[in-house]
């Protein structure tokens, strides 16, 4: 099976098979072994501060963690020498967040939010990513660093 197809299927799993991501209405914009980008719309159910009508900090962290996790999964697939579906499922079954830091820079205001991730390091055991969240006007709301267990 083709690695690019598998990577796209991982993005579909994050979008279609995770109920919380369905609540956020996450859509994959792009996904490769070195970069990932997702987007989600403003929804009133995501309000963290009713007086200011801004995103809840947990939603911001969740979006960053999602895009980082997708990138970690894509980087795992890219490094596999045997790309049969069984080995991919076995490898991705252990994927999980070890540590994540989120820095909130501005209030989460906007109509649409874009989270992106860049690969810092992908090893046999851990993957490290840098993530950012912007609104539709390009205003940076937060950034973070995530460390993911990949082996």
XYZ file of N, CA, C and O in Angstrom:
604
model
N 0.844 -1.192 0.000
C 0.000 0.000 0.000
C 0.886 1.251 0.000
O 1.946 1.267 0.593
N 0.428 2.293 -0.614
C 1.124 3.556 -0.775
C 1.151 4.346 0.550
O 0.116 4.502 1.198
N 2.311 4.872 0.943
C 2.445 5.636 2.193
C 1.575 6.892 2.196
O 0.979 7.234 3.215
N 1.521 7.581 1.059
C 0.730 8.814 0.990
C -0.747 8.524 1.235
O -1.437 9.284 1.922
N -1.236 7.420 0.677
C -2.635 7.031 0.878
C -2.876 6.704 2.349
O -3.881 7.123 2.935
N -1.958 5.972 2.960
C -2.088 5.640 4.381
C -2.096 6.887 5.256
O -2.865 6.981 6.213
N -1.238 7.833 4.931
C -1.195 9.081 5.703
C -2.526 9.819 5.593
O -3.055 10.316 6.593
N -3.102 9.869 4.405
C -4.396 10.521 4.235
C -5.485 9.771 5.009
O -6.389 10.392 5.582
N -5.399 8.453 5.057
C -6.373 7.657 5.809
C -6.266 7.932 7.305
O -7.280 7.946 8.007
N -5.047 8.161 7.801
C -4.871 8.515 9.215
C -5.590 9.834 9.509
O -6.273 9.969 10.527
N -5.458 10.802 8.614
C -6.176 12.060 8.787
C -7.677 11.845 8.848
O -8.371 12.447 9.675
N -8.184 10.947 8.001
C -9.619 10.646 8.002
C -10.047 9.987 9.307
O -11.145 10.242 9.809
N -9.183 9.149 9.882
C -9.491 8.522 11.171
C -9.613 9.589 12.259
O -10.551 9.569 13.059
N -8.691 10.538 12.287
C -8.752 11.627 13.275
C -10.048 12.427 13.131
O -10.643 12.822 14.117
N -10.483 12.647 11.898
C -11.679 13.447 11.643
C -12.964 12.650 11.871
O -13.895 13.137 12.512
N -13.014 11.429 11.347
C -14.274 10.675 11.322
C -14.476 9.695 12.474
O -15.610 9.317 12.753
N -13.406 9.272 13.146
C -13.543 8.233 14.153
C -13.325 8.716 15.580
O -13.322 7.905 16.495
N -13.114 9.999 15.763
C -12.918 10.533 17.106
C -14.056 11.510 17.409
O -14.108 12.612 16.852
N -14.976 11.096 18.307
C -16.160 11.917 18.573
C -15.851 13.361 18.984
O -16.555 14.285 18.568
N -14.810 13.572 19.781
C -14.487 14.938 20.192
C -14.090 15.788 18.986
O -14.474 16.953 18.886
N -13.329 15.202 18.060
C -12.936 15.934 16.860
C -14.141 16.227 15.973
O -14.176 17.252 15.294
N -15.133 15.339 16.000
C -16.368 15.605 15.266
C -17.108 16.772 15.901
O -17.679 17.606 15.194
N -17.090 16.853 17.231
C -17.705 17.988 17.925
C -17.026 19.296 17.512
O -17.688 20.302 17.277
N -15.689 19.260 17.414
C -14.949 20.459 17.007
C -15.133 20.783 15.528
O -14.834 21.888 15.100
N -15.598 19.793 14.753
C -15.766 19.927 13.292
C -14.416 20.155 12.600
O -14.282 20.964 11.691
N -13.425 19.379 13.043
C -12.084 19.468 12.474
C -12.078 18.949 11.041
O -12.697 17.932 10.743
N -11.356 19.650 10.186
C -11.121 19.216 8.806
C -9.618 19.239 8.563
O -8.926 20.162 9.001
N -9.116 18.223 7.879
C -7.697 18.189 7.531
C -7.485 19.057 6.302
O -8.126 18.855 5.266
N -6.600 20.041 6.415
C -6.246 20.909 5.289
C -5.108 20.275 4.506
O -5.146 20.183 3.283
N -4.075 19.816 5.242
C -2.944 19.129 4.606
C -2.270 18.245 5.648
O -2.304 18.535 6.838
N -1.676 17.157 5.151
C -0.999 16.228 6.048
C 0.114 15.530 5.276
O -0.131 14.912 4.250
N 1.333 15.694 5.777
C 2.502 15.044 5.190
C 3.407 14.605 6.343
O 3.124 14.930 7.494
N 4.498 13.899 6.070
C 5.374 13.457 7.153
C 6.110 14.583 7.889
O 6.667 14.350 8.948
N 6.101 15.792 7.343
C 6.827 16.892 7.995
C 5.959 18.083 8.392
O 6.394 18.923 9.175
N 4.735 18.144 7.867
C 3.829 19.265 8.162
C 2.387 18.771 8.215
O 2.020 17.859 7.476
N 1.599 19.414 9.060
C 0.177 19.104 9.130
C -0.592 20.392 9.373
O -0.081 21.320 10.017
N -1.811 20.431 8.853
C -2.656 21.606 9.061
C -4.108 21.145 9.119
O -4.557 20.374 8.279
N -4.818 21.624 10.141
C -6.236 21.355 10.293
C -6.961 22.682 10.487
O -6.337 23.700 10.810
N -8.274 22.654 10.301
C -9.079 23.853 10.510
C -10.383 23.457 11.191
O -10.841 22.318 11.057
N -10.953 24.396 11.924
C -12.271 24.175 12.516
C -12.967 25.524 12.676
O -12.331 26.569 12.851
N -14.305 25.525 12.570
C -15.064 26.778 12.634
C -15.374 27.187 14.072
O -15.380 26.358 14.992
N -15.660 28.478 14.225
C -16.162 28.967 15.497
C -17.520 28.321 15.749
O -18.328 28.170 14.834
N -17.757 27.944 17.011
C -19.062 27.463 17.450
C -19.278 27.996 18.861
O -18.348 27.999 19.667
N -20.487 28.416 19.150
C -20.763 28.952 20.481
C -20.509 27.928 21.590
O -20.186 28.309 22.715
N -20.620 26.631 21.298
C -20.379 25.611 22.332
C -18.914 25.553 22.747
O -18.583 24.905 23.735
N -18.032 26.236 22.021
C -16.598 26.231 22.332
C -16.168 27.429 23.177
O -14.985 27.604 23.450
N -17.135 28.241 23.610
C -16.832 29.443 24.386
C -16.213 29.081 25.731
O -16.720 28.231 26.463
N -15.112 29.760 26.041
C -14.462 29.593 27.336
C -14.696 30.783 28.238
O -14.636 30.676 29.454
N -14.965 31.944 27.658
C -15.234 33.159 28.420
C -16.436 33.841 27.776
O -16.302 34.504 26.747
N -17.629 33.692 28.370
C -18.845 34.246 27.761
C -18.817 35.766 27.593
O -19.363 36.296 26.626
N -18.149 36.464 28.511
C -18.103 37.926 28.422
C -17.315 38.378 27.194
O -17.655 39.373 26.566
N -16.259 37.650 26.852
C -15.426 38.040 25.716
C -15.732 37.246 24.447
O -15.227 37.569 23.378
N -16.512 36.157 24.574
C -16.832 35.262 23.458
C -15.550 34.779 22.771
O -15.310 35.022 21.596
N -14.724 34.087 23.572
C -13.458 33.549 23.057
C -13.405 32.033 23.277
O -14.125 31.494 24.118
N -12.519 31.382 22.522
C -12.347 29.942 22.637
C -11.901 29.538 24.031
O -11.083 30.229 24.658
N -12.401 28.413 24.488
C -11.951 27.813 25.741
C -10.499 27.365 25.564
O -10.125 26.855 24.508
N -9.684 27.550 26.586
C -8.281 27.148 26.517
C -8.100 25.665 26.257
O -7.151 25.246 25.591
N -9.012 24.849 26.734
C -8.948 23.412 26.483
C -9.151 23.079 25.013
O -8.556 22.132 24.498
N -9.984 23.852 24.341
C -10.200 23.653 22.906
C -8.923 24.013 22.146
O -8.518 23.309 21.220
N -8.281 25.084 22.566
C -7.025 25.495 21.932
C -5.973 24.393 22.093
O -5.337 23.988 21.121
N -5.810 23.894 23.311
C -4.845 22.814 23.550
C -5.216 21.558 22.782
O -4.348 20.877 22.227
N -6.500 21.241 22.741
C -6.948 20.043 22.024
C -6.647 20.158 20.526
O -6.210 19.183 19.903
N -6.855 21.325 19.959
C -6.566 21.514 18.530
C -5.071 21.351 18.266
O -4.667 20.686 17.297
N -4.249 21.932 19.132
C -2.796 21.789 18.969
C -2.376 20.328 19.124
O -1.550 19.827 18.353
N -2.950 19.642 20.104
C -2.615 18.234 20.320
C -3.052 17.376 19.133
O -2.345 16.456 18.726
N -4.203 17.677 18.572
C -4.689 16.932 17.415
C -3.769 17.066 16.217
O -3.410 16.074 15.587
N -3.388 18.281 15.903
C -2.533 18.472 14.724
C -1.150 17.883 14.962
O -0.548 17.302 14.062
N -0.652 17.972 16.184
C 0.628 17.352 16.512
C 0.552 15.833 16.448
O 1.459 15.175 15.930
N -0.530 15.269 16.939
C -0.717 13.822 16.901
C -0.836 13.296 15.476
O -0.293 12.237 15.140
N -1.553 14.043 14.635
C -1.652 13.662 13.217
C -0.282 13.648 12.561
O 0.048 12.738 11.802
N 0.501 14.681 12.844
C 1.835 14.759 12.263
C 2.719 13.622 12.771
O 3.460 13.009 11.990
N 2.631 13.314 14.048
C 3.407 12.204 14.598
C 3.028 10.900 13.896
O 3.899 10.105 13.528
N 1.739 10.677 13.678
C 1.275 9.465 12.993
C 1.806 9.421 11.560
O 2.269 8.380 11.094
N 1.752 10.550 10.870
C 2.254 10.603 9.492
C 3.748 10.326 9.449
O 4.233 9.627 8.550
N 4.488 10.827 10.426
C 5.930 10.604 10.448
C 6.251 9.140 10.731
O 7.216 8.596 10.200
N 5.428 8.470 11.542
C 5.610 7.038 11.811
C 5.417 6.243 10.525
O 6.225 5.381 10.179
N 4.354 6.540 9.807
C 4.071 5.827 8.553
C 5.201 6.041 7.557
O 5.636 5.107 6.887
N 5.689 7.259 7.475
C 6.755 7.568 6.519
C 8.022 6.760 6.798
O 8.756 6.422 5.873
N 8.280 6.428 8.061
C 9.500 5.706 8.425
C 9.370 4.195 8.300
O 10.360 3.480 8.390
N 8.150 3.679 8.095
C 7.955 2.236 8.006
C 8.531 1.682 6.712
O 8.361 2.268 5.645
N 9.204 0.534 6.825
C 9.696 -0.134 5.613
C 8.626 -1.077 5.073
O 8.543 -1.311 3.877
N 7.790 -1.621 5.969
C 6.717 -2.527 5.573
C 5.399 -1.792 5.785
O 5.015 -1.533 6.929
N 4.721 -1.445 4.714
C 3.519 -0.618 4.842
C 2.225 -1.405 4.639
O 1.275 -0.900 4.080
N 2.191 -2.631 5.153
C 0.915 -3.342 5.107
C 0.043 -2.814 6.243
O 0.535 -2.302 7.252
N -1.259 -2.933 6.084
C -2.206 -2.328 7.012
C -2.042 -2.853 8.438
O -2.185 -2.113 9.401
N -1.670 -4.129 8.589
C -1.480 -4.701 9.927
C -0.333 -4.061 10.678
O -0.463 -3.719 11.855
N 0.792 -3.857 10.003
C 1.948 -3.251 10.679
C 1.685 -1.779 10.998
O 2.125 -1.277 12.023
N 0.942 -1.119 10.135
C 0.602 0.285 10.388
C -0.316 0.387 11.600
O -0.087 1.206 12.495
N -1.349 -0.444 11.647
C -2.276 -0.418 12.783
C -1.555 -0.740 14.083
O -1.803 -0.106 15.108
N -0.660 -1.720 14.051
C 0.089 -2.109 15.247
C 0.967 -0.957 15.728
O 1.028 -0.661 16.920
N 1.631 -0.290 14.813
C 2.523 0.814 15.167
C 1.730 2.005 15.713
O 2.107 2.621 16.708
N 0.606 2.329 15.062
C -0.171 3.498 15.484
C -0.986 3.245 16.753
O -1.407 4.199 17.411
N -1.189 1.988 17.113
C -1.952 1.669 18.322
C -1.252 2.172 19.579
O -1.893 2.415 20.599
N 0.056 2.341 19.517
C 0.810 2.801 20.690
C 1.006 4.318 20.700
O 1.574 4.853 21.647
N 0.554 5.011 19.665
C 0.752 6.462 19.575
C -0.001 7.167 20.697
O -1.165 6.870 20.941
N 0.662 8.086 21.369
C 0.004 8.848 22.425
C 0.831 10.057 22.813
O 2.036 10.109 22.584
N 0.174 11.016 23.417
C 0.843 12.233 23.865
C 1.571 11.961 25.178
O 0.957 11.489 26.132
N 2.856 12.257 25.193
C 3.651 12.119 26.422
C 3.628 13.436 27.191
O 3.424 13.479 28.395
N 3.844 14.516 26.458
C 3.942 15.828 27.098
C 3.540 16.887 26.090
O 3.805 16.751 24.889
N 2.890 17.936 26.572
C 2.544 19.028 25.690
C 2.539 20.335 26.474
O 2.041 20.387 27.595
N 3.112 21.325 25.858
C 3.119 22.663 26.452
C 2.343 23.583 25.520
O 2.550 23.564 24.309
N 1.463 24.380 26.093
C 0.697 25.349 25.319
C 0.949 26.737 25.876
O 0.836 26.950 27.088
N 1.309 27.660 25.007
C 1.447 29.067 25.378
C 0.329 29.841 24.691
O 0.221 29.829 23.461
N -0.502 30.487 25.505
C -1.625 31.268 24.998
C -1.150 32.695 24.802
O -0.719 33.348 25.749
N -1.212 33.174 23.569
C -0.680 34.496 23.241
C -1.743 35.578 23.187
O -1.498 36.714 23.579
N -2.912 35.236 22.655
C -4.006 36.195 22.497
C -5.330 35.480 22.732
O -5.403 34.263 22.609
N -6.395 36.232 22.998
C -7.716 35.603 23.120
C -8.100 34.892 21.815
O -7.770 35.359 20.725
N -8.793 33.775 21.949
C -9.200 32.979 20.787
C -10.428 33.537 20.107
O -11.524 33.003 20.245
N -10.236 34.623 19.373
C -11.338 35.254 18.637
C -11.190 34.952 17.155
O -10.091 34.989 16.619
N -12.321 34.698 16.507
C -12.297 34.457 15.076
C -13.509 33.666 14.632
O -14.302 33.196 15.449
N -13.635 33.516 13.325
C -14.716 32.741 12.731
C -14.231 31.350 12.329
O -15.021 30.422 12.200
N -12.924 31.232 12.095
C -12.319 29.966 11.700
C -10.927 29.924 12.312
O -10.258 30.948 12.434
N -10.502 28.726 12.683
C -9.200 28.557 13.320
C -8.394 27.515 12.566
O -8.925 26.499 12.125
N -7.113 27.797 12.409
C -6.205 26.925 11.670
C -5.066 26.533 12.606
O -4.352 27.398 13.118
N -4.910 25.233 12.815
C -3.813 24.710 13.625
C -2.827 24.032 12.689
O -3.224 23.264 11.815
N -1.552 24.328 12.877
C -0.518 23.727 12.031
C 0.568 23.133 12.911
O 0.758 23.544 14.054
N 1.262 22.152 12.356
C 2.349 21.501 13.086
C 3.524 21.281 12.153
O 3.344 21.007 10.962
N 4.712 21.414 12.713
C 5.960 21.162 11.992
C 6.755 20.150 12.800
O 6.839 20.252 14.033
N 7.334 19.204 12.111
C 8.122 18.166 12.753
C 9.461 18.729 13.218
O 10.175 19.364 12.453
N 9.789 18.517 14.476
C 11.090 18.906 15.006
C 12.030 17.700 14.989
O 13.158 17.785 14.534
N 11.520 16.559 15.487
C 12.332 15.341 15.520
C 11.417 14.128 15.515
O 10.399 14.103 16.203
N 11.805 13.131 14.742
C 11.068 11.876 14.726
C 12.048 10.737 14.939
O 12.867 10.452 14.064
N 11.977 10.129 16.103
C 12.870 9.010 16.422
C 12.110 7.700 16.470
O 10.948 7.618 16.074
N 12.763 6.664 16.983
C 12.133 5.346 17.086
C 11.128 5.257 18.225
O 10.213 4.444 18.173
N 11.305 6.081 19.245
C 10.424 6.025 20.415
C 9.532 7.253 20.564
O 8.401 7.144 21.005
N 10.071 8.439 20.249
C 9.295 9.671 20.415
C 9.376 10.552 19.176
O 10.314 10.463 18.390
N 8.376 11.386 19.062
C 8.297 12.373 17.993
C 8.001 13.715 18.665
O 7.171 13.788 19.573
N 8.677 14.771 18.233
C 8.483 16.096 18.817
C 8.016 17.044 17.716
O 8.594 17.087 16.623
N 6.952 17.793 18.012
C 6.366 18.710 17.035
C 6.175 20.088 17.647
O 5.967 20.223 18.847
N 6.220 21.094 16.799
C 5.863 22.460 17.197
C 4.540 22.773 16.517
O 4.381 22.554 15.315
N 3.601 23.290 17.281
C 2.273 23.575 16.759
C 1.910 25.047 16.965
O 2.398 25.676 17.901
N 1.072 25.557 16.081
C 0.581 26.933 16.182
C -0.905 26.970 15.869
O -1.390 26.165 15.078
N -1.607 27.932 16.480
C -3.025 28.156 16.185
C -3.207 29.612 15.770
O -2.760 30.523 16.482
N -3.828 29.808 14.608
C -4.133 31.135 14.080
C -5.627 31.224 13.780
O -6.279 30.196 13.585
N -6.142 32.439 13.707
C -7.513 32.592 13.217
C -7.478 32.854 11.717
O -6.409 32.869 11.102
N -8.648 33.043 11.120
C -8.740 33.201 9.666
C -8.048 34.470 9.154
O -7.734 34.574 7.967
N -7.752 35.401 10.041
C -7.047 36.626 9.642
C -5.536 36.493 9.807
O -4.801 37.441 9.559
N -5.078 35.327 10.230
C -3.645 35.101 10.407
C -3.101 35.530 11.755
O -1.888 35.501 11.966
N -3.973 35.921 12.669
C -3.536 36.331 14.003
C -3.187 35.078 14.810
O -4.012 34.168 14.943
N -1.969 35.039 15.348
C -1.555 33.878 16.123
C -2.159 33.953 17.514
O -2.004 34.946 18.232
N -2.828 32.872 17.891
C -3.527 32.793 19.165
C -2.699 32.025 20.197
O -2.651 32.395 21.364
N -2.040 30.955 19.743
C -1.273 30.119 20.671
C -0.224 29.337 19.905
O -0.283 29.218 18.680
N 0.739 28.815 20.650
C 1.682 27.855 20.068
C 2.007 26.831 21.139
O 1.716 27.023 22.316
N 2.553 25.727 20.710
C 2.873 24.683 21.661
C 3.923 23.743 21.127
O 4.295 23.795 19.950
N 4.401 22.908 22.014
C 5.338 21.848 21.663
C 4.766 20.561 22.221
O 4.354 20.514 23.381
N 4.721 19.541 21.375
C 4.187 18.257 21.805
C 5.199 17.155 21.622
O 5.928 17.132 20.624
N 5.248 16.244 22.580
C 6.085 15.058 22.497
C 5.154 13.856 22.492
O 4.305 13.721 23.384
N 5.318 13.004 21.499
C 4.418 11.884 21.280
C 5.168 10.559 21.313
O 6.255 10.445 20.736
N 4.587 9.569 21.982
C 5.137 8.216 22.000
C 4.784 7.565 20.670
O 3.606 7.515 20.298
N 5.790 7.096 19.948
C 5.559 6.493 18.628
C 6.145 5.086 18.517
O 6.133 4.497 17.442
N 6.663 4.546 19.591
C 7.235 3.200 19.489
C 7.442 2.560 20.827
O 7.268 3.096 21.860
